[in-house]
Tab-separated table of C-alpha atoms and ligand atoms in Angstrom:
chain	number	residue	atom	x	y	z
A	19	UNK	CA	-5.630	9.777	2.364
A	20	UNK	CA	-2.169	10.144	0.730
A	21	UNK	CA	-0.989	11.622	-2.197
A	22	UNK	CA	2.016	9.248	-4.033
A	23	UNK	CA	2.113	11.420	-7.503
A	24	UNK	CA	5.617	11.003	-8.530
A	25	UNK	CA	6.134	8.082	-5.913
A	26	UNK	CA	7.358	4.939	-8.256
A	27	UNK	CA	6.908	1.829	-6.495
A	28	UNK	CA	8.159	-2.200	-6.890
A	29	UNK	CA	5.785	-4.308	-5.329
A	30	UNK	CA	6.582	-8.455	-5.697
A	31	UNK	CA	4.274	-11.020	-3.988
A	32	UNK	CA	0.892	-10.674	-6.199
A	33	UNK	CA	-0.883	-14.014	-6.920
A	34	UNK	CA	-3.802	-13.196	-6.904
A	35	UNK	CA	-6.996	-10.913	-5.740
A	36	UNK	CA	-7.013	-12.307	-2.089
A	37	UNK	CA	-2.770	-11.700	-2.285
A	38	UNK	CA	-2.182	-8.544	0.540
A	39	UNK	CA	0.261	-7.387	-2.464
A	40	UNK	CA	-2.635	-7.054	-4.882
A	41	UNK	CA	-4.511	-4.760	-2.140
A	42	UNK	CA	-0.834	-3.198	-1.749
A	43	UNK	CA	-0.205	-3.034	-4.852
A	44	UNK	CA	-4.062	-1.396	-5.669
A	45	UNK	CA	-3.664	1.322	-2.696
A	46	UNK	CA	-0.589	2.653	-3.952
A	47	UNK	CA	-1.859	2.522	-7.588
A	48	UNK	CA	-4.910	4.818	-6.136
A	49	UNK	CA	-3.268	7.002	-4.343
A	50	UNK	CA	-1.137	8.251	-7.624
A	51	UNK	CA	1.948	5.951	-7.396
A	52	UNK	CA	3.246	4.213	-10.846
A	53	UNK	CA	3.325	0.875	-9.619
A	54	UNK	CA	5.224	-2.584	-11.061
A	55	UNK	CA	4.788	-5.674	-10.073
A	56	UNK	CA	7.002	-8.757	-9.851
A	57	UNK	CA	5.070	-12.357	-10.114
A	58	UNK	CA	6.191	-15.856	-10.194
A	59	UNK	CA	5.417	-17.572	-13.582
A	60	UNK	CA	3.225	-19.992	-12.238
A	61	UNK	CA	1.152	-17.347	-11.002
A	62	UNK	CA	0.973	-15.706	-14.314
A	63	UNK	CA	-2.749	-16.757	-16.052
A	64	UNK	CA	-3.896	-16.399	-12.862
A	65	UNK	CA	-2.935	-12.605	-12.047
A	66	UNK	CA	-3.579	-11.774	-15.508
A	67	UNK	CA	-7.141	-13.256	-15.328
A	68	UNK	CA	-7.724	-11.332	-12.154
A	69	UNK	CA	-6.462	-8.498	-13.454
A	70	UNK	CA	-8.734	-8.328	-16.339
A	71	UNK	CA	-11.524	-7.705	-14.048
A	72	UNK	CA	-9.659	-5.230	-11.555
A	73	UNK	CA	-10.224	-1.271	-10.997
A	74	UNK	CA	-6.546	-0.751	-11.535
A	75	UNK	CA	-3.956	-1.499	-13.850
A	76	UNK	CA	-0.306	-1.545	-13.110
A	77	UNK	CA	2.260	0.403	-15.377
A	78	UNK	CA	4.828	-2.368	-15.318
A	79	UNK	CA	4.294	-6.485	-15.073
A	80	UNK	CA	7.060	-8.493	-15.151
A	81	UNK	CA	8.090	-12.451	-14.069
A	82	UNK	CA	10.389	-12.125	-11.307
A	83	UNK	CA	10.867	-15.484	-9.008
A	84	UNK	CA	13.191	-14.733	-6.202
A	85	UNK	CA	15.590	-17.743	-6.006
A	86	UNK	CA	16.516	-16.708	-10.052
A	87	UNK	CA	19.302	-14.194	-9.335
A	88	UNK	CA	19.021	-13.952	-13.211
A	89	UNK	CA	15.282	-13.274	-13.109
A	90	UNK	CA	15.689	-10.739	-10.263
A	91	UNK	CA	18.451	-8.487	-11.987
A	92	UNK	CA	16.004	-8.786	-15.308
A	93	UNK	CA	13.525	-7.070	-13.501
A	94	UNK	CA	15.074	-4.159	-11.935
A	95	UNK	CA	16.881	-3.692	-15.261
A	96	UNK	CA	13.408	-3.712	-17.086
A	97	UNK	CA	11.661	-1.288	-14.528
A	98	UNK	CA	14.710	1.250	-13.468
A	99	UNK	CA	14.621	3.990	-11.316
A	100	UNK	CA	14.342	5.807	-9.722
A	101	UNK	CA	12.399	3.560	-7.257
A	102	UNK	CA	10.867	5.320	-4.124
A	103	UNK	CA	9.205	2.088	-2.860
A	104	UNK	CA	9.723	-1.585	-2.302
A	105	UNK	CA	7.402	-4.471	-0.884
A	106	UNK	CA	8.225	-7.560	-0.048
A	107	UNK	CA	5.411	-10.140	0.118
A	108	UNK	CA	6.493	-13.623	-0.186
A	109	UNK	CA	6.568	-15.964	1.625
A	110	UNK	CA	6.575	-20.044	0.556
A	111	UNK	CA	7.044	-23.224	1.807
A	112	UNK	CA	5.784	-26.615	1.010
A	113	UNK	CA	2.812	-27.981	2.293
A	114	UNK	CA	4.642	-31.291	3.540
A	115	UNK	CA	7.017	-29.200	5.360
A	116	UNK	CA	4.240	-27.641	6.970
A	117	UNK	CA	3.353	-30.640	7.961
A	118	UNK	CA	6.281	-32.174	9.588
A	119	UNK	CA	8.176	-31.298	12.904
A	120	UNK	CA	10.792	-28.922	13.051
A	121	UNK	CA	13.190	-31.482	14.504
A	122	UNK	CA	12.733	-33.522	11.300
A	123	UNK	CA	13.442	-30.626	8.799
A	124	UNK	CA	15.995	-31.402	6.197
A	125	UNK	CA	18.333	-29.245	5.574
A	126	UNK	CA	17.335	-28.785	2.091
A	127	UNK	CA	13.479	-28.055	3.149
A	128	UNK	CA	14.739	-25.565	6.267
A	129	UNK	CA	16.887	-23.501	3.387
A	130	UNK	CA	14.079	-23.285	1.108
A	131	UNK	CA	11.888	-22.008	3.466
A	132	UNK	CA	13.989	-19.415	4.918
A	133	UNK	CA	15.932	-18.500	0.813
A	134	UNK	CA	12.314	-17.834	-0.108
A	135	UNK	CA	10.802	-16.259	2.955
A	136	UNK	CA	13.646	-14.477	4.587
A	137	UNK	CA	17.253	-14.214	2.499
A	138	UNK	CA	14.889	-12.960	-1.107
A	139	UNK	CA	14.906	-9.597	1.265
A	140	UNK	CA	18.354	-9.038	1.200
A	141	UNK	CA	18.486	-10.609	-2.768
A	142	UNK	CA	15.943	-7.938	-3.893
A	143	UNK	CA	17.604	-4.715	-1.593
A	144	UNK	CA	21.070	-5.369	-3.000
A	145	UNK	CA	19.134	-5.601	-6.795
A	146	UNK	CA	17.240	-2.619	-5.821
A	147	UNK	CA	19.856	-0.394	-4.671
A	148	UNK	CA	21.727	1.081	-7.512
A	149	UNK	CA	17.635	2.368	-8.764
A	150	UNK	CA	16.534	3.361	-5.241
A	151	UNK	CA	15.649	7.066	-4.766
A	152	UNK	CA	16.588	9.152	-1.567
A	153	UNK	CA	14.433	8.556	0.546
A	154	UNK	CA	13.068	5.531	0.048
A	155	UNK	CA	11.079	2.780	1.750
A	156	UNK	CA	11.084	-0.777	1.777
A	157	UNK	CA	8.520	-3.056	3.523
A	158	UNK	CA	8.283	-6.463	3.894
A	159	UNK	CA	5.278	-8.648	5.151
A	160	UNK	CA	5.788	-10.311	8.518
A	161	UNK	CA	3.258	-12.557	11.175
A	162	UNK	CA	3.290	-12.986	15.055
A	163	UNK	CA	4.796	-16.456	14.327
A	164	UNK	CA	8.214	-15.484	14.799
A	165	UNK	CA	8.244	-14.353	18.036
A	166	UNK	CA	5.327	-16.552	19.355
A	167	UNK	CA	4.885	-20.204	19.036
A	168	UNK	CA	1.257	-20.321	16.640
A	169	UNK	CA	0.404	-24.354	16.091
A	170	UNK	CA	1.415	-25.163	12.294
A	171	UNK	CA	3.335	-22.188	11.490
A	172	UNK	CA	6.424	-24.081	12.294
A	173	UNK	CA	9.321	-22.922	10.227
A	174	UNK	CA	7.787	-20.068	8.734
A	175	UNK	CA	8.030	-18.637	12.333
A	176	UNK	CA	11.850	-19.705	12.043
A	177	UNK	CA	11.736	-17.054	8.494
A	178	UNK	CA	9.355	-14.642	9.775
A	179	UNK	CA	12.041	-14.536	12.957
A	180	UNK	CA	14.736	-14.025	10.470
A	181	UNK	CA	12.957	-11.495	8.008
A	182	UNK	CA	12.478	-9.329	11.052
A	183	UNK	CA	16.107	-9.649	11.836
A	184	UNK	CA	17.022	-9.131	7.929
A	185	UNK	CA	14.618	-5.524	8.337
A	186	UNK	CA	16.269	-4.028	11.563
A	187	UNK	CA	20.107	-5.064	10.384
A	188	UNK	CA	19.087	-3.531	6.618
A	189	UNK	CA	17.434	-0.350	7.971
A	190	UNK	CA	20.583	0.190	10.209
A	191	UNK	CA	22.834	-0.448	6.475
A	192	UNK	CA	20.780	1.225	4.267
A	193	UNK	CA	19.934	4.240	6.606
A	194	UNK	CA	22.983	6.380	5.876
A	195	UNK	CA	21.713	5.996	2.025
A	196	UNK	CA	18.420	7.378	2.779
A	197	UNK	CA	16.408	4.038	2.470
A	198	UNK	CA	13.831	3.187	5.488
A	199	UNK	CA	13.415	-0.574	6.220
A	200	UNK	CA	10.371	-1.624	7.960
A	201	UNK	CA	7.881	-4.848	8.714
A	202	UNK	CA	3.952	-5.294	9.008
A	203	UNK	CA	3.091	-8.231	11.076
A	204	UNK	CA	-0.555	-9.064	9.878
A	205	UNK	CA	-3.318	-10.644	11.865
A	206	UNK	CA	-4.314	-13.703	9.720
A	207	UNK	CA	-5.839	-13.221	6.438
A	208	UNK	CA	-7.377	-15.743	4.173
A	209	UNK	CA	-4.937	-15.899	1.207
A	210	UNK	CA	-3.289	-18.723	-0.597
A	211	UNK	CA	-0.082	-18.436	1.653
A	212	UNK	CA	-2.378	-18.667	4.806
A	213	UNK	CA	-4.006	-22.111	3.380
A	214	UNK	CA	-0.607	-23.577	3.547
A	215	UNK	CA	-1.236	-23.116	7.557
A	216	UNK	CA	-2.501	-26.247	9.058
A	217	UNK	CA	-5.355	-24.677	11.419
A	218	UNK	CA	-6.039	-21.547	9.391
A	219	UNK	CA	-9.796	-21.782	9.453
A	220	UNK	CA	-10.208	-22.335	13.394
A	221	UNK	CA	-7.782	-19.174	14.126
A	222	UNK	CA	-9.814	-16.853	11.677
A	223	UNK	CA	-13.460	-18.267	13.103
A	224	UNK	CA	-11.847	-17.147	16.577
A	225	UNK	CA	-9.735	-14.293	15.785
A	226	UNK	CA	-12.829	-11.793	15.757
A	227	UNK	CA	-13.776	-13.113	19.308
A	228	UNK	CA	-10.597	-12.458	21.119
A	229	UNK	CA	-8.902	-9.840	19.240
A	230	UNK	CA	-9.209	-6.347	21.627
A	231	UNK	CA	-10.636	-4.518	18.556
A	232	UNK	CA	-13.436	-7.762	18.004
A	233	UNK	CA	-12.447	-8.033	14.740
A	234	UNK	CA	-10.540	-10.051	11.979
A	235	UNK	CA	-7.654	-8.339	10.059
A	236	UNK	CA	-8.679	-7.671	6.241
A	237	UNK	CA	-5.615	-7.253	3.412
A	238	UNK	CA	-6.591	-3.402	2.525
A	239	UNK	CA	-5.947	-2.587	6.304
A	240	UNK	CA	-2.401	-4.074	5.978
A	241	UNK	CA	-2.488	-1.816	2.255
A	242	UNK	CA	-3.510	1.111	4.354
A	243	UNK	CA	-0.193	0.686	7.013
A	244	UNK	CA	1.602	0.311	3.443
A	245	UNK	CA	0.727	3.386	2.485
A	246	UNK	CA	1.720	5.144	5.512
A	247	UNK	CA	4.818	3.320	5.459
A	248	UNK	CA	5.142	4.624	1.806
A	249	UNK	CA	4.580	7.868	2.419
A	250	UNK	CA	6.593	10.783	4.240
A	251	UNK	CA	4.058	10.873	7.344
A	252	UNK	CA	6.219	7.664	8.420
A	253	UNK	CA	9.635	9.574	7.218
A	254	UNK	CA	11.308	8.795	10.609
A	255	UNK	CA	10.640	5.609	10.972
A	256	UNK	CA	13.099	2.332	10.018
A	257	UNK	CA	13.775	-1.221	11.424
A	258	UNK	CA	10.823	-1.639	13.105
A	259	UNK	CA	7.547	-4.173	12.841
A	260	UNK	CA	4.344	-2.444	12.719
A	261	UNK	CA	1.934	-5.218	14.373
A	262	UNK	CA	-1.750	-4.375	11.808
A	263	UNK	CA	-3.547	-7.579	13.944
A	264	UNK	CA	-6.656	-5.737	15.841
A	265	UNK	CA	-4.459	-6.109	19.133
A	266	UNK	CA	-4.232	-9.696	19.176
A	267	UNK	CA	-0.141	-9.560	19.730
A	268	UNK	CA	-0.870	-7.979	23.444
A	269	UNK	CA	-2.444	-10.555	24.590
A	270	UNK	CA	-1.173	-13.375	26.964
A	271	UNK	CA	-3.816	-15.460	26.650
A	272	UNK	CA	-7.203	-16.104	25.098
A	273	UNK	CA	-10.200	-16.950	27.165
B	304	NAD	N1	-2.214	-14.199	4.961
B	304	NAD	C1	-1.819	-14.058	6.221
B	304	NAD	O1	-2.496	-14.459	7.163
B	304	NAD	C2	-0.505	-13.377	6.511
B	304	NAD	C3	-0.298	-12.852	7.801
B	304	NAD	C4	0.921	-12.239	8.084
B	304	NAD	C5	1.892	-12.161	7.103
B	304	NAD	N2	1.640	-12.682	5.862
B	304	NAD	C6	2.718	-12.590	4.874
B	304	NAD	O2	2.288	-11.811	3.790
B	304	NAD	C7	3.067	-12.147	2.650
B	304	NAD	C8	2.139	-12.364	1.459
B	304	NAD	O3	1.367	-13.536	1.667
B	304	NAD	P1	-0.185	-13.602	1.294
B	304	NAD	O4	-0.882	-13.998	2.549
B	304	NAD	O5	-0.605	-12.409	0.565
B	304	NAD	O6	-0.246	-14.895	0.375
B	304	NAD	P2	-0.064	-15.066	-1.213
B	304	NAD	O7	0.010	-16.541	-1.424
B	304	NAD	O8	-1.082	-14.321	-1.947
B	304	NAD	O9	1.359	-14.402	-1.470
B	304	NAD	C9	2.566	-15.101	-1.315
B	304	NAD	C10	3.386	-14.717	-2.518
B	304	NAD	O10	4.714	-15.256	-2.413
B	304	NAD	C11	5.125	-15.438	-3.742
B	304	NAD	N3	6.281	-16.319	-3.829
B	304	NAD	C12	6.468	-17.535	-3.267
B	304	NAD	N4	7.634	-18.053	-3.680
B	304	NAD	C13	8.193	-17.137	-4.516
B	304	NAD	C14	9.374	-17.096	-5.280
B	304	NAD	N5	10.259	-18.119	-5.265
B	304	NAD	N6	9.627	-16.003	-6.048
B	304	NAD	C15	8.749	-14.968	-6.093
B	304	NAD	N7	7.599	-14.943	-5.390
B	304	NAD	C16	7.333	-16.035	-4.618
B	304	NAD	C17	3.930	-16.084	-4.426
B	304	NAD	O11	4.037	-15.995	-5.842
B	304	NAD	C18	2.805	-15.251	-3.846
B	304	NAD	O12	2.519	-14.185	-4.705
B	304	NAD	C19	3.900	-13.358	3.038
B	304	NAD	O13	5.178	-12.935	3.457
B	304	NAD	C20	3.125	-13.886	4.231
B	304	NAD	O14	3.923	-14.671	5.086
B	304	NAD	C21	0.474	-13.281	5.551
């Protein structure tokens, strides 16, 4: 569909198989681009495991958790540039947070939430800068949640609010330099993140029934909008959110 010889690309979110970086990460890595990945260590037996088993291997694998300033700057340092790509595809939170109503947040939970989810954005740009090509694209990973209130998202729908924010302010900064900015709101996919989601399982058995298109949302269609997003079919396009969620975000209410 697109050809990314020459395209190098950062991609940092991979746990595992059912991870929409690994089917990010595996698009890019098929369509010709070099690709290197960033996981966090305690992720590490379990993406080498499943990628001992994969149909592609990436060309660079290195630890990389996002509140480690020190761990970040490693990374770039080990990989270099130039850098034509960057995709962002964490997000975290702790399952009793999760659990507990936004009014009763601490402080300390609220920041982690949106450090992790929302501020790593910025963290990784300003680390990726100095080894980004012109042009280049960055994408992050975003969900309906923070614009709509989705029961159990809580504040992950505060981070996903602010990530979006983080994209159109950074594509309006990083513009002059040649660097597009841009989300992809997913339709619910069963990952590890989404099992953090209190009420996961009822929205996917329903998802298929209401969405226009009649169907659920799979992690290689978000890898396909990735692709598009990498490549220069989408050269004119920065700051926006690119909803990949079989139509369910035009809808004002389900039946
Ligand atoms: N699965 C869905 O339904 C869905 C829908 C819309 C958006 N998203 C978003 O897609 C992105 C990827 O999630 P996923 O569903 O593939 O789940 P996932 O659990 O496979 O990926 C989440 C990733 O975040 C990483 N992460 C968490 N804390 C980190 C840290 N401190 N440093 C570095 N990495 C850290 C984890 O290592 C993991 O690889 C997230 O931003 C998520 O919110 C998911």
């Amino acid at each position: 569909m697109f050809d990314l010889s020459g395209t190098r690309a950062v991609i940092f979110g991979l746990a595992n198989e059912d991870s929409i970086a690994w089917h990010v990460a595996r698009a890019l890595k098929k369509a010709g681009a070099s690709i290197h990945v960033g996981y966090q260590q305690r992720f590490k037996s379990r993406v080498l495991q499943a990628l001992k088993d994969a149909d592609f291997a990436p060309d660079g694998l290195h630890r990389c958790d996002v509140t480690d300033p020190a761990e970040v700057d490693a990374f770039f340092t080990a990989v270099g540039g130039p850098l034509h790509v960057m995709v962002h595809s964490i997000g975290f939170a702790p399952l009793e947070t999760f659990g507990k109503p936004l009014s009763e947040l601490s402080s300390t939970e609220f920041s982690q939430a949106l450090e992790i989810s929302a501020y790593s954005l910025l963290r990784l740009t300003r680390a990726a800068l100095p080894h980004l090509a012109r042009p280049a694209s960055v994408i992050a990973m975003t969900y309906l949640g923070s614009t709509r209130v989705v029961p159990g998202y809580k504040v992950m729908g505060v981070a996903k609010a602010a990530l979006e924010s983080i994209v159109r302010e950074l594509a309006a900064e990083v513009g002059p330099r040649g660097v597009r900015v841009n989300a992809i709101s997913a339709g619910p996919i069963r990952t590890l993140a989404a099992q953090a989601v209190p009420g996961i399982d009822s929205m996917l058995e329903r998802y298929a029934e209401v969405a226009p298109l009649r169907t659920r949302v799979e992690a290689s269609d978000v890898a396909n909008t990735a692709l598009f997003l990498t490549s220069n079919a989408s050269s004119k396009l920065t700051g926006q959110v690119l909803f990949v969620d079989a139509g369910f975000s035009i809808l004002g209410a389900v039946g």
